[in-house]
């Protein structure tokens, strides 16, 4: 237990070539360092778990000429968490440290994480030092909420916007980690973990560790990931669409009941169904097929089912599911709202063509007579 290190720390990149999905950032930083054109104030912005602090540490090591595989040297590299050190006094203490040149190495690097948490007074106290720092001082600010950083700070920094990491990139990195750890894992399972990570590699690695612990030395399977992360299997959506194509609302209602009995929320189901219909729509054109972030085996299922349904029908279904999603929270009978949406979708062809209105009109005539 004492020797266990989570994958997010164990496989934290130690060089720019190891950073995943941020080539536009790493290339710029590497060129700036190589050509001695690195700004003294950098602002790294982007979602959580995409490599902001990691890149800041790599920059700190490279400009000081430290070995990339060495740990961060605490005498030259200072990390401050602005979430808990956000007062004027904390910034004044940092400014006092800046006055003294480094004991060895070329630069003193100050990495300030969650910089948007600084108070306005702290920001204002920091302005002058950030604008005219000593030649040996480099400030790297990191934030997940750039809009909360005051404009006077933004104007003094060179800004780098980090991207959310693509599902395919996260899945590839997880595969590398699994291979290095000699862990057997299904490709679909890795893809599902990558989707659940929502663009954050750190989250993906944390979920991966959880699934490895659950499997306890056995293979990490797609079904295990589904059950542990409480994700609805793609197959349910394929079955629902098959029922809709057959205009069999009974089958779709029974599937909804089965899904809800397993503890899934009806709102999540309708949102997932909308995503499924969207994937069917984009899979009908070779130019848009790459917009689907699904495993190769699932992509084949989408291609097969998309041939059975017209784009106009898919758009009609999407309109119904979207309206259901919008009205869900305000509805007093949410299950009935979803069931009505499924019944409308099952008989949308009849409604559009007008066939569904004929029996109703006949019934009204009989009653009037």
mmCIF file of C-alpha atoms in Angstrom:
data_model
loop_
_atom_site.group_PDB
_atom_site.id
_atom_site.type_symbol
_atom_site.label_atom_id
_atom_site.label_comp_id
_atom_site.label_asym_id
_atom_site.label_seq_id
_atom_site.Cartn_x
_atom_site.Cartn_y
_atom_site.Cartn_z
ATOM 1 C CA UNK A 1 0.000 0.000 0.000
ATOM 2 C CA UNK A 2 2.839 2.402 0.879
ATOM 3 C CA UNK A 3 4.390 2.030 -2.580
ATOM 4 C CA UNK A 4 1.187 2.619 -4.584
ATOM 5 C CA UNK A 5 1.154 5.785 -6.688
ATOM 6 C CA UNK A 6 -1.929 6.762 -8.691
ATOM 7 C CA UNK A 7 -1.453 6.684 -12.463
ATOM 8 C CA UNK A 8 -2.055 10.439 -12.814
ATOM 9 C CA UNK A 9 1.119 11.049 -10.739
ATOM 10 C CA UNK A 10 3.115 8.028 -11.860
ATOM 11 C CA UNK A 11 2.713 8.867 -15.541
ATOM 12 C CA UNK A 12 2.766 12.659 -15.280
ATOM 13 C CA UNK A 13 4.705 13.906 -18.345
ATOM 14 C CA UNK A 14 8.292 14.971 -17.658
ATOM 15 C CA UNK A 15 8.931 16.417 -21.118
ATOM 16 C CA UNK A 16 6.932 18.228 -23.794
ATOM 17 C CA UNK A 17 6.968 15.144 -26.033
ATOM 18 C CA UNK A 18 4.949 13.258 -23.405
ATOM 19 C CA UNK A 19 2.176 15.874 -23.090
ATOM 20 C CA UNK A 20 -1.055 14.601 -24.656
ATOM 21 C CA UNK A 21 -3.300 16.650 -26.948
ATOM 22 C CA UNK A 22 -1.651 20.086 -26.508
ATOM 23 C CA UNK A 23 0.765 20.198 -29.439
ATOM 24 C CA UNK A 24 -0.035 23.853 -30.215
ATOM 25 C CA UNK A 25 1.085 24.787 -26.667
ATOM 26 C CA UNK A 26 4.140 22.538 -26.348
ATOM 27 C CA UNK A 27 5.527 23.498 -29.774
ATOM 28 C CA UNK A 28 5.223 27.223 -29.005
ATOM 29 C CA UNK A 29 6.812 26.895 -25.555
ATOM 30 C CA UNK A 30 9.664 24.722 -26.826
ATOM 31 C CA UNK A 31 10.437 27.161 -29.649
ATOM 32 C CA UNK A 32 10.303 30.107 -27.236
ATOM 33 C CA UNK A 33 12.788 28.407 -24.881
ATOM 34 C CA UNK A 34 15.108 27.283 -27.700
ATOM 35 C CA UNK A 35 15.177 30.792 -29.220
ATOM 36 C CA UNK A 36 15.419 32.555 -25.853
ATOM 37 C CA UNK A 37 12.123 34.370 -26.440
ATOM 38 C CA UNK A 38 10.093 33.195 -23.457
ATOM 39 C CA UNK A 39 7.866 35.867 -21.886
ATOM 40 C CA UNK A 40 8.309 36.494 -18.150
ATOM 41 C CA UNK A 41 4.579 36.267 -17.431
ATOM 42 C CA UNK A 42 2.560 33.353 -18.844
ATOM 43 C CA UNK A 43 -1.092 32.527 -18.272
ATOM 44 C CA UNK A 44 -2.198 28.929 -18.851
ATOM 45 C CA UNK A 45 -5.984 28.638 -19.278
ATOM 46 C CA UNK A 46 -8.175 25.608 -19.821
ATOM 47 C CA UNK A 47 -10.341 22.899 -18.244
ATOM 48 C CA UNK A 48 -9.179 20.747 -15.346
ATOM 49 C CA UNK A 49 -6.790 17.862 -15.933
ATOM 50 C CA UNK A 50 -5.442 18.907 -19.352
ATOM 51 C CA UNK A 51 -1.789 19.590 -18.436
ATOM 52 C CA UNK A 52 -1.505 23.225 -17.317
ATOM 53 C CA UNK A 53 0.547 22.628 -14.151
ATOM 54 C CA UNK A 54 2.485 19.844 -15.862
ATOM 55 C CA UNK A 55 3.574 22.181 -18.689
ATOM 56 C CA UNK A 56 4.463 24.876 -16.147
ATOM 57 C CA UNK A 57 6.801 22.444 -14.350
ATOM 58 C CA UNK A 58 8.377 21.334 -17.630
ATOM 59 C CA UNK A 59 9.028 24.980 -18.583
ATOM 60 C CA UNK A 60 10.583 25.602 -15.152
ATOM 61 C CA UNK A 61 12.964 22.659 -15.529
ATOM 62 C CA UNK A 62 13.936 23.404 -19.134
ATOM 63 C CA UNK A 63 14.814 27.087 -18.663
ATOM 64 C CA UNK A 64 16.997 26.192 -15.688
ATOM 65 C CA UNK A 65 18.730 23.390 -17.565
ATOM 66 C CA UNK A 66 17.650 20.772 -15.013
ATOM 67 C CA UNK A 67 17.408 17.175 -16.136
ATOM 68 C CA UNK A 68 13.882 16.546 -17.457
ATOM 69 C CA UNK A 69 13.634 13.332 -15.484
ATOM 70 C CA UNK A 70 14.598 15.055 -12.233
ATOM 71 C CA UNK A 71 12.060 16.132 -9.648
ATOM 72 C CA UNK A 72 11.087 19.807 -9.404
ATOM 73 C CA UNK A 73 13.899 21.702 -7.681
ATOM 74 C CA UNK A 74 12.271 23.481 -4.741
ATOM 75 C CA UNK A 75 15.010 26.138 -4.446
ATOM 76 C CA UNK A 76 14.301 27.566 -7.901
ATOM 77 C CA UNK A 77 10.697 26.569 -8.486
ATOM 78 C CA UNK A 78 7.933 27.814 -6.200
ATOM 79 C CA UNK A 79 4.323 26.617 -6.403
ATOM 80 C CA UNK A 80 1.537 28.621 -4.816
ATOM 81 C CA UNK A 81 -2.098 27.521 -4.569
ATOM 82 C CA UNK A 82 -4.087 30.730 -4.955
ATOM 83 C CA UNK A 83 -7.253 29.012 -3.735
ATOM 84 C CA UNK A 84 -5.881 28.926 -0.174
ATOM 85 C CA UNK A 85 -3.282 31.745 -0.437
ATOM 86 C CA UNK A 86 -5.421 34.478 -1.957
ATOM 87 C CA UNK A 87 -4.868 37.454 0.338
ATOM 88 C CA UNK A 88 -2.767 40.606 -0.116
ATOM 89 C CA UNK A 89 -0.344 39.376 2.557
ATOM 90 C CA UNK A 90 0.287 36.138 0.617
ATOM 91 C CA UNK A 91 1.130 38.100 -2.541
ATOM 92 C CA UNK A 92 3.324 40.548 -0.615
ATOM 93 C CA UNK A 93 5.239 37.594 0.826
ATOM 94 C CA UNK A 94 5.739 36.270 -2.722
ATOM 95 C CA UNK A 95 6.927 39.712 -3.932
ATOM 96 C CA UNK A 96 9.485 39.801 -1.103
ATOM 97 C CA UNK A 97 10.866 36.434 -2.267
ATOM 98 C CA UNK A 98 11.162 37.703 -5.845
ATOM 99 C CA UNK A 99 13.659 40.372 -4.788
ATOM 100 C CA UNK A 100 16.363 37.781 -4.112
ATOM 101 C CA UNK A 101 18.108 36.233 -7.152
ATOM 102 C CA UNK A 102 18.400 32.424 -7.459
ATOM 103 C CA UNK A 103 21.228 30.732 -5.521
ATOM 104 C CA UNK A 104 21.953 28.491 -8.484
ATOM 105 C CA UNK A 105 20.402 28.056 -11.908
ATOM 106 C CA UNK A 106 19.335 30.940 -14.153
ATOM 107 C CA UNK A 107 15.721 31.586 -13.157
ATOM 108 C CA UNK A 108 13.331 31.561 -10.240
ATOM 109 C CA UNK A 109 9.975 30.271 -11.472
ATOM 110 C CA UNK A 110 6.722 31.011 -9.654
ATOM 111 C CA UNK A 111 3.804 28.773 -10.552
ATOM 112 C CA UNK A 112 0.513 30.165 -9.220
ATOM 113 C CA UNK A 113 -2.347 27.693 -9.593
ATOM 114 C CA UNK A 114 -6.047 28.667 -9.630
ATOM 115 C CA UNK A 115 -4.988 32.310 -9.982
ATOM 116 C CA UNK A 116 -8.599 33.452 -10.502
ATOM 117 C CA UNK A 117 -9.152 32.822 -6.767
ATOM 118 C CA UNK A 118 -6.949 35.786 -5.795
ATOM 119 C CA UNK A 119 -8.824 38.714 -4.294
ATOM 120 C CA UNK A 120 -8.987 42.017 -6.228
ATOM 121 C CA UNK A 121 -6.648 43.575 -3.681
ATOM 122 C CA UNK A 122 -4.157 40.730 -4.161
ATOM 123 C CA UNK A 123 -4.363 41.125 -7.948
ATOM 124 C CA UNK A 124 -3.691 44.851 -7.648
ATOM 125 C CA UNK A 125 -0.717 44.256 -5.331
ATOM 126 C CA UNK A 126 0.699 41.857 -7.935
ATOM 127 C CA UNK A 127 0.383 44.168 -10.953
ATOM 128 C CA UNK A 128 3.672 46.086 -10.749
ATOM 129 C CA UNK A 129 5.801 42.995 -10.130
ATOM 130 C CA UNK A 130 4.081 41.158 -12.988
ATOM 131 C CA UNK A 131 4.601 44.052 -15.394
ATOM 132 C CA UNK A 132 8.281 44.668 -14.558
ATOM 133 C CA UNK A 133 9.711 41.527 -12.957
ATOM 134 C CA UNK A 134 13.455 41.079 -12.309
ATOM 135 C CA UNK A 135 15.283 39.487 -15.227
ATOM 136 C CA UNK A 136 15.637 36.195 -13.346
ATOM 137 C CA UNK A 137 11.915 35.823 -12.444
ATOM 138 C CA UNK A 138 9.337 33.924 -14.496
ATOM 139 C CA UNK A 139 5.663 33.862 -13.487
ATOM 140 C CA UNK A 140 3.398 31.087 -14.742
ATOM 141 C CA UNK A 141 -0.238 31.549 -13.777
ATOM 142 C CA UNK A 142 -2.764 28.755 -14.265
ATOM 143 C CA UNK A 143 -6.558 28.976 -14.200
ATOM 144 C CA UNK A 144 -9.675 27.077 -15.187
ATOM 145 C CA UNK A 145 -11.714 30.310 -15.291
ATOM 146 C CA UNK A 146 -9.972 32.964 -17.381
ATOM 147 C CA UNK A 147 -13.012 35.257 -17.331
ATOM 148 C CA UNK A 148 -12.507 35.758 -13.577
ATOM 149 C CA UNK A 149 -8.955 37.094 -14.009
ATOM 150 C CA UNK A 150 -8.991 40.899 -14.122
ATOM 151 C CA UNK A 151 -8.143 42.513 -17.500
ATOM 152 C CA UNK A 152 -5.077 44.324 -16.127
ATOM 153 C CA UNK A 153 -3.521 40.933 -15.305
ATOM 154 C CA UNK A 154 -4.510 39.434 -18.673
ATOM 155 C CA UNK A 155 -2.899 42.320 -20.557
ATOM 156 C CA UNK A 156 0.441 41.697 -18.808
ATOM 157 C CA UNK A 157 0.587 37.981 -19.648
ATOM 158 C CA UNK A 158 1.211 35.855 -22.696
ATOM 159 C CA UNK A 159 -1.927 33.706 -22.805
ATOM 160 C CA UNK A 160 -1.980 30.000 -23.707
ATOM 161 C CA UNK A 161 -5.383 28.335 -24.125
ATOM 162 C CA UNK A 162 -5.305 24.592 -23.436
ATOM 163 C CA UNK A 163 -7.797 22.350 -25.256
ATOM 164 C CA UNK A 164 -10.061 19.682 -23.874
ATOM 165 C CA UNK A 165 -8.303 16.431 -24.774
ATOM 166 C CA UNK A 166 -9.971 14.343 -27.494
ATOM 167 C CA UNK A 167 -11.550 11.008 -26.535
ATOM 168 C CA UNK A 168 -9.241 9.168 -28.971
ATOM 169 C CA UNK A 169 -6.126 10.779 -27.421
ATOM 170 C CA UNK A 170 -7.204 9.858 -23.884
ATOM 171 C CA UNK A 171 -7.983 6.273 -24.971
ATOM 172 C CA UNK A 172 -4.547 5.967 -26.606
ATOM 173 C CA UNK A 173 -2.793 7.221 -23.464
ATOM 174 C CA UNK A 174 -4.783 4.811 -21.289
ATOM 175 C CA UNK A 175 -3.726 1.980 -23.624
ATOM 176 C CA UNK A 176 -0.063 2.982 -23.180
ATOM 177 C CA UNK A 177 -0.459 2.954 -19.387
ATOM 178 C CA UNK A 178 -2.237 -0.430 -19.502
ATOM 179 C CA UNK A 179 0.570 -1.891 -21.649
ATOM 180 C CA UNK A 180 3.272 -0.580 -19.316
ATOM 181 C CA UNK A 181 1.443 -1.956 -16.294
ATOM 182 C CA UNK A 182 0.767 -5.256 -18.145
ATOM 183 C CA UNK A 183 -2.984 -4.927 -17.610
ATOM 184 C CA UNK A 184 -5.424 -6.596 -20.015
ATOM 185 C CA UNK A 185 -8.196 -4.242 -21.057
ATOM 186 C CA UNK A 186 -10.849 -4.223 -23.805
ATOM 187 C CA UNK A 187 -10.636 -1.388 -26.345
ATOM 188 C CA UNK A 188 -14.345 -0.546 -25.820
ATOM 189 C CA UNK A 189 -13.700 -0.234 -22.076
ATOM 190 C CA UNK A 190 -10.884 2.276 -22.640
ATOM 191 C CA UNK A 191 -13.061 4.282 -25.010
ATOM 192 C CA UNK A 192 -15.889 4.406 -22.470
ATOM 193 C CA UNK A 193 -13.508 5.573 -19.731
ATOM 194 C CA UNK A 194 -12.154 8.241 -22.089
ATOM 195 C CA UNK A 195 -15.695 9.472 -22.820
ATOM 196 C CA UNK A 196 -16.524 9.610 -19.108
ATOM 197 C CA UNK A 197 -13.340 11.646 -18.489
ATOM 198 C CA UNK A 198 -14.954 14.549 -20.391
ATOM 199 C CA UNK A 199 -11.735 15.890 -21.909
ATOM 200 C CA UNK A 200 -9.620 15.611 -18.736
ATOM 201 C CA UNK A 201 -6.783 13.074 -18.908
ATOM 202 C CA UNK A 202 -6.317 13.154 -15.130
ATOM 203 C CA UNK A 203 -9.956 12.117 -14.654
ATOM 204 C CA UNK A 204 -9.500 9.343 -17.199
ATOM 205 C CA UNK A 205 -6.474 7.961 -15.349
ATOM 206 C CA UNK A 206 -8.348 8.108 -12.026
ATOM 207 C CA UNK A 207 -11.272 6.134 -13.486
ATOM 208 C CA UNK A 208 -8.798 3.688 -15.036
ATOM 209 C CA UNK A 209 -7.201 3.091 -11.602
ATOM 210 C CA UNK A 210 -10.656 2.484 -10.133
ATOM 211 C CA UNK A 211 -11.508 -0.110 -12.795
ATOM 212 C CA UNK A 212 -8.148 -1.885 -12.419
ATOM 213 C CA UNK A 213 -8.777 -2.143 -8.659
ATOM 214 C CA UNK A 214 -12.267 -3.530 -9.309
ATOM 215 C CA UNK A 215 -11.006 -6.143 -11.797
ATOM 216 C CA UNK A 216 -8.361 -7.272 -9.265
ATOM 217 C CA UNK A 217 -5.843 -8.657 -11.736
ATOM 218 C CA UNK A 218 -8.427 -9.807 -14.292
ATOM 219 C CA UNK A 219 -9.202 -8.153 -17.618
ATOM 220 C CA UNK A 220 -10.918 -4.751 -17.495
ATOM 221 C CA UNK A 221 -14.058 -5.345 -19.556
ATOM 222 C CA UNK A 222 -16.619 -3.103 -21.221
ATOM 223 C CA UNK A 223 -19.441 -4.555 -19.079
ATOM 224 C CA UNK A 224 -17.534 -3.896 -15.842
ATOM 225 C CA UNK A 225 -16.999 -0.255 -16.817
ATOM 226 C CA UNK A 226 -20.687 0.123 -17.709
ATOM 227 C CA UNK A 227 -21.861 -1.226 -14.352
ATOM 228 C CA UNK A 228 -19.290 0.610 -12.227
ATOM 229 C CA UNK A 229 -19.705 4.002 -13.878
ATOM 230 C CA UNK A 230 -23.486 3.570 -14.181
ATOM 231 C CA UNK A 231 -23.548 4.185 -17.933
ATOM 232 C CA UNK A 232 -26.358 2.956 -20.169
ATOM 233 C CA UNK A 233 -25.213 0.445 -22.774
ATOM 234 C CA UNK A 234 -25.285 1.572 -26.425
ATOM 235 C CA UNK A 235 -27.343 -1.553 -27.246
ATOM 236 C CA UNK A 236 -30.426 -0.137 -25.521
ATOM 237 C CA UNK A 237 -30.485 2.830 -27.891
ATOM 238 C CA UNK A 238 -30.091 0.566 -30.917
ATOM 239 C CA UNK A 239 -33.058 -1.526 -29.664
ATOM 240 C CA UNK A 240 -35.166 1.596 -29.078
ATOM 241 C CA UNK A 241 -34.517 2.824 -32.634
ATOM 242 C CA UNK A 242 -35.367 -0.639 -34.011
ATOM 243 C CA UNK A 243 -38.698 -0.397 -32.173
ATOM 244 C CA UNK A 244 -39.315 3.115 -33.518
ATOM 245 C CA UNK A 245 -38.576 1.980 -37.076
ATOM 246 C CA UNK A 246 -41.098 -0.854 -36.633
ATOM 247 C CA UNK A 247 -43.607 1.734 -35.305
ATOM 248 C CA UNK A 248 -43.859 -0.457 -32.218
ATOM 249 C CA UNK A 249 -44.339 1.903 -29.289
ATOM 250 C CA UNK A 250 -44.956 -1.050 -26.935
ATOM 251 C CA UNK A 251 -41.370 -2.281 -27.375
ATOM 252 C CA UNK A 252 -39.931 1.177 -26.702
ATOM 253 C CA UNK A 253 -42.060 1.667 -23.569
ATOM 254 C CA UNK A 254 -40.986 -1.724 -22.197
ATOM 255 C CA UNK A 255 -37.331 -0.853 -22.869
ATOM 256 C CA UNK A 256 -37.769 2.461 -21.028
ATOM 257 C CA UNK A 257 -39.295 0.589 -18.066
ATOM 258 C CA UNK A 258 -36.368 -1.869 -18.028
ATOM 259 C CA UNK A 259 -33.876 1.000 -18.116
ATOM 260 C CA UNK A 260 -35.593 2.830 -15.246
ATOM 261 C CA UNK A 261 -35.782 -0.359 -13.167
ATOM 262 C CA UNK A 262 -31.986 -0.551 -13.423
ATOM 263 C CA UNK A 263 -31.781 2.822 -11.690
ATOM 264 C CA UNK A 264 -31.208 5.062 -14.714
ATOM 265 C CA UNK A 265 -32.835 8.476 -14.861
ATOM 266 C CA UNK A 266 -35.399 9.057 -17.651
ATOM 267 C CA UNK A 267 -33.827 12.444 -18.387
ATOM 268 C CA UNK A 268 -30.405 10.865 -18.932
ATOM 269 C CA UNK A 269 -32.088 8.327 -21.214
ATOM 270 C CA UNK A 270 -33.703 10.975 -23.429
ATOM 271 C CA UNK A 271 -30.427 12.952 -23.609
ATOM 272 C CA UNK A 272 -28.575 9.748 -24.533
ATOM 273 C CA UNK A 273 -31.193 8.930 -27.164
ATOM 274 C CA UNK A 274 -30.728 12.398 -28.695
ATOM 275 C CA UNK A 275 -26.971 11.745 -28.869
ATOM 276 C CA UNK A 276 -27.652 8.361 -30.495
ATOM 277 C CA UNK A 277 -29.913 9.932 -33.143
ATOM 278 C CA UNK A 278 -27.308 12.607 -33.794
ATOM 279 C CA UNK A 279 -24.679 9.888 -34.312
ATOM 280 C CA UNK A 280 -26.971 8.108 -36.770
ATOM 281 C CA UNK A 281 -27.387 11.360 -38.684
ATOM 282 C CA UNK A 282 -23.651 12.122 -38.945
ATOM 283 C CA UNK A 283 -22.840 8.512 -39.869
ATOM 284 C CA UNK A 284 -24.920 8.850 -43.060
ATOM 285 C CA UNK A 285 -22.244 11.021 -44.691
ATOM 286 C CA UNK A 286 -18.608 9.959 -45.099
ATOM 287 C CA UNK A 287 -17.483 13.572 -44.490
ATOM 288 C CA UNK A 288 -19.079 13.763 -41.023
ATOM 289 C CA UNK A 289 -18.539 10.217 -39.806
ATOM 290 C CA UNK A 290 -15.451 11.227 -37.805
ATOM 291 C CA UNK A 291 -17.670 13.467 -35.646
ATOM 292 C CA UNK A 292 -18.721 10.295 -33.805
ATOM 293 C CA UNK A 293 -16.547 9.584 -30.764
ATOM 294 C CA UNK A 294 -17.301 5.874 -30.436
ATOM 295 C CA UNK A 295 -15.236 2.646 -30.669
ATOM 296 C CA UNK A 296 -14.767 1.058 -34.100
ATOM 297 C CA UNK A 297 -17.068 -1.888 -33.312
ATOM 298 C CA UNK A 298 -19.885 0.479 -32.268
ATOM 299 C CA UNK A 299 -19.289 2.676 -35.318
ATOM 300 C CA UNK A 300 -20.099 -0.309 -37.560
ATOM 301 C CA UNK A 301 -23.444 -0.723 -35.764
ATOM 302 C CA UNK A 302 -24.233 2.955 -36.346
ATOM 303 C CA UNK A 303 -23.386 2.672 -40.041
ATOM 304 C CA UNK A 304 -25.646 -0.363 -40.381
ATOM 305 C CA UNK A 305 -28.638 1.166 -38.559
ATOM 306 C CA UNK A 306 -28.276 4.558 -40.280
ATOM 307 C CA UNK A 307 -29.014 2.928 -43.645
ATOM 308 C CA UNK A 308 -32.517 1.995 -42.441
ATOM 309 C CA UNK A 309 -33.670 5.512 -41.546
ATOM 310 C CA UNK A 310 -34.003 8.691 -43.606
ATOM 311 C CA UNK A 311 -32.397 12.002 -42.557
ATOM 312 C CA UNK A 312 -35.822 13.706 -42.443
ATOM 313 C CA UNK A 313 -37.151 11.080 -40.011
ATOM 314 C CA UNK A 314 -34.062 11.446 -37.825
ATOM 315 C CA UNK A 315 -34.554 15.221 -37.743
ATOM 316 C CA UNK A 316 -38.206 14.753 -36.751
ATOM 317 C CA UNK A 317 -37.172 12.411 -33.933
ATOM 318 C CA UNK A 318 -34.455 14.806 -32.795
ATOM 319 C CA UNK A 319 -36.978 17.637 -32.634
ATOM 320 C CA UNK A 320 -39.218 15.529 -30.366
ATOM 321 C CA UNK A 321 -36.374 14.416 -28.042
ATOM 322 C CA UNK A 322 -35.008 17.946 -27.855
ATOM 323 C CA UNK A 323 -38.429 19.316 -26.882
ATOM 324 C CA UNK A 324 -38.759 16.577 -24.266
ATOM 325 C CA UNK A 325 -35.334 17.495 -22.850
ATOM 326 C CA UNK A 326 -36.318 21.185 -22.627
ATOM 327 C CA UNK A 327 -39.637 20.463 -20.880
ATOM 328 C CA UNK A 328 -38.379 17.683 -18.574
ATOM 329 C CA UNK A 329 -37.531 19.720 -15.472
ATOM 330 C CA UNK A 330 -40.777 21.700 -15.494
ATOM 331 C CA UNK A 331 -42.993 18.625 -16.043
ATOM 332 C CA UNK A 332 -44.972 17.240 -13.082
ATOM 333 C CA UNK A 333 -45.168 13.774 -14.644
ATOM 334 C CA UNK A 334 -41.707 13.311 -16.106
ATOM 335 C CA UNK A 335 -42.035 9.634 -16.948
ATOM 336 C CA UNK A 336 -45.230 10.280 -18.930
ATOM 337 C CA UNK A 337 -43.461 13.104 -20.793
ATOM 338 C CA UNK A 338 -40.728 10.693 -21.950
ATOM 339 C CA UNK A 339 -43.274 7.970 -22.785
ATOM 340 C CA UNK A 340 -45.299 10.433 -24.875
ATOM 341 C CA UNK A 341 -42.141 11.426 -26.732
ATOM 342 C CA UNK A 342 -41.416 7.771 -27.543
ATOM 343 C CA UNK A 343 -45.001 7.182 -28.731
ATOM 344 C CA UNK A 344 -44.886 10.286 -30.936
ATOM 345 C CA UNK A 345 -41.604 9.109 -32.424
ATOM 346 C CA UNK A 346 -42.971 5.616 -33.094
ATOM 347 C CA UNK A 347 -45.901 7.037 -35.070
ATOM 348 C CA UNK A 348 -44.349 10.201 -36.475
ATOM 349 C CA UNK A 349 -44.588 8.863 -40.056
ATOM 350 C CA UNK A 350 -48.341 8.373 -39.735
ATOM 351 C CA UNK A 351 -48.774 11.838 -38.248
ATOM 352 C CA UNK A 352 -46.695 13.508 -40.975
ATOM 353 C CA UNK A 353 -48.447 11.679 -43.816
ATOM 354 C CA UNK A 354 -51.858 12.379 -42.322
ATOM 355 C CA UNK A 355 -52.841 8.678 -42.058
ATOM 356 C CA UNK A 356 -53.026 8.936 -38.294
ATOM 357 C CA UNK A 357 -55.638 11.682 -38.503
ATOM 358 C CA UNK A 358 -58.047 9.718 -40.727
ATOM 359 C CA UNK A 359 -59.332 7.250 -38.078
ATOM 360 C CA UNK A 360 -59.844 10.144 -35.663
ATOM 361 C CA UNK A 361 -61.867 12.099 -38.206
ATOM 362 C CA UNK A 362 -64.026 9.039 -38.958
ATOM 363 C CA UNK A 363 -64.670 8.541 -35.246
ATOM 364 C CA UNK A 364 -65.802 12.169 -34.840
ATOM 365 C CA UNK A 365 -68.186 11.853 -37.782
ATOM 366 C CA UNK A 366 -69.843 8.779 -36.263
ATOM 367 C CA UNK A 367 -70.264 10.536 -32.910
ATOM 368 C CA UNK A 368 -71.821 13.594 -34.557
ATOM 369 C CA UNK A 369 -74.247 11.441 -36.529
#
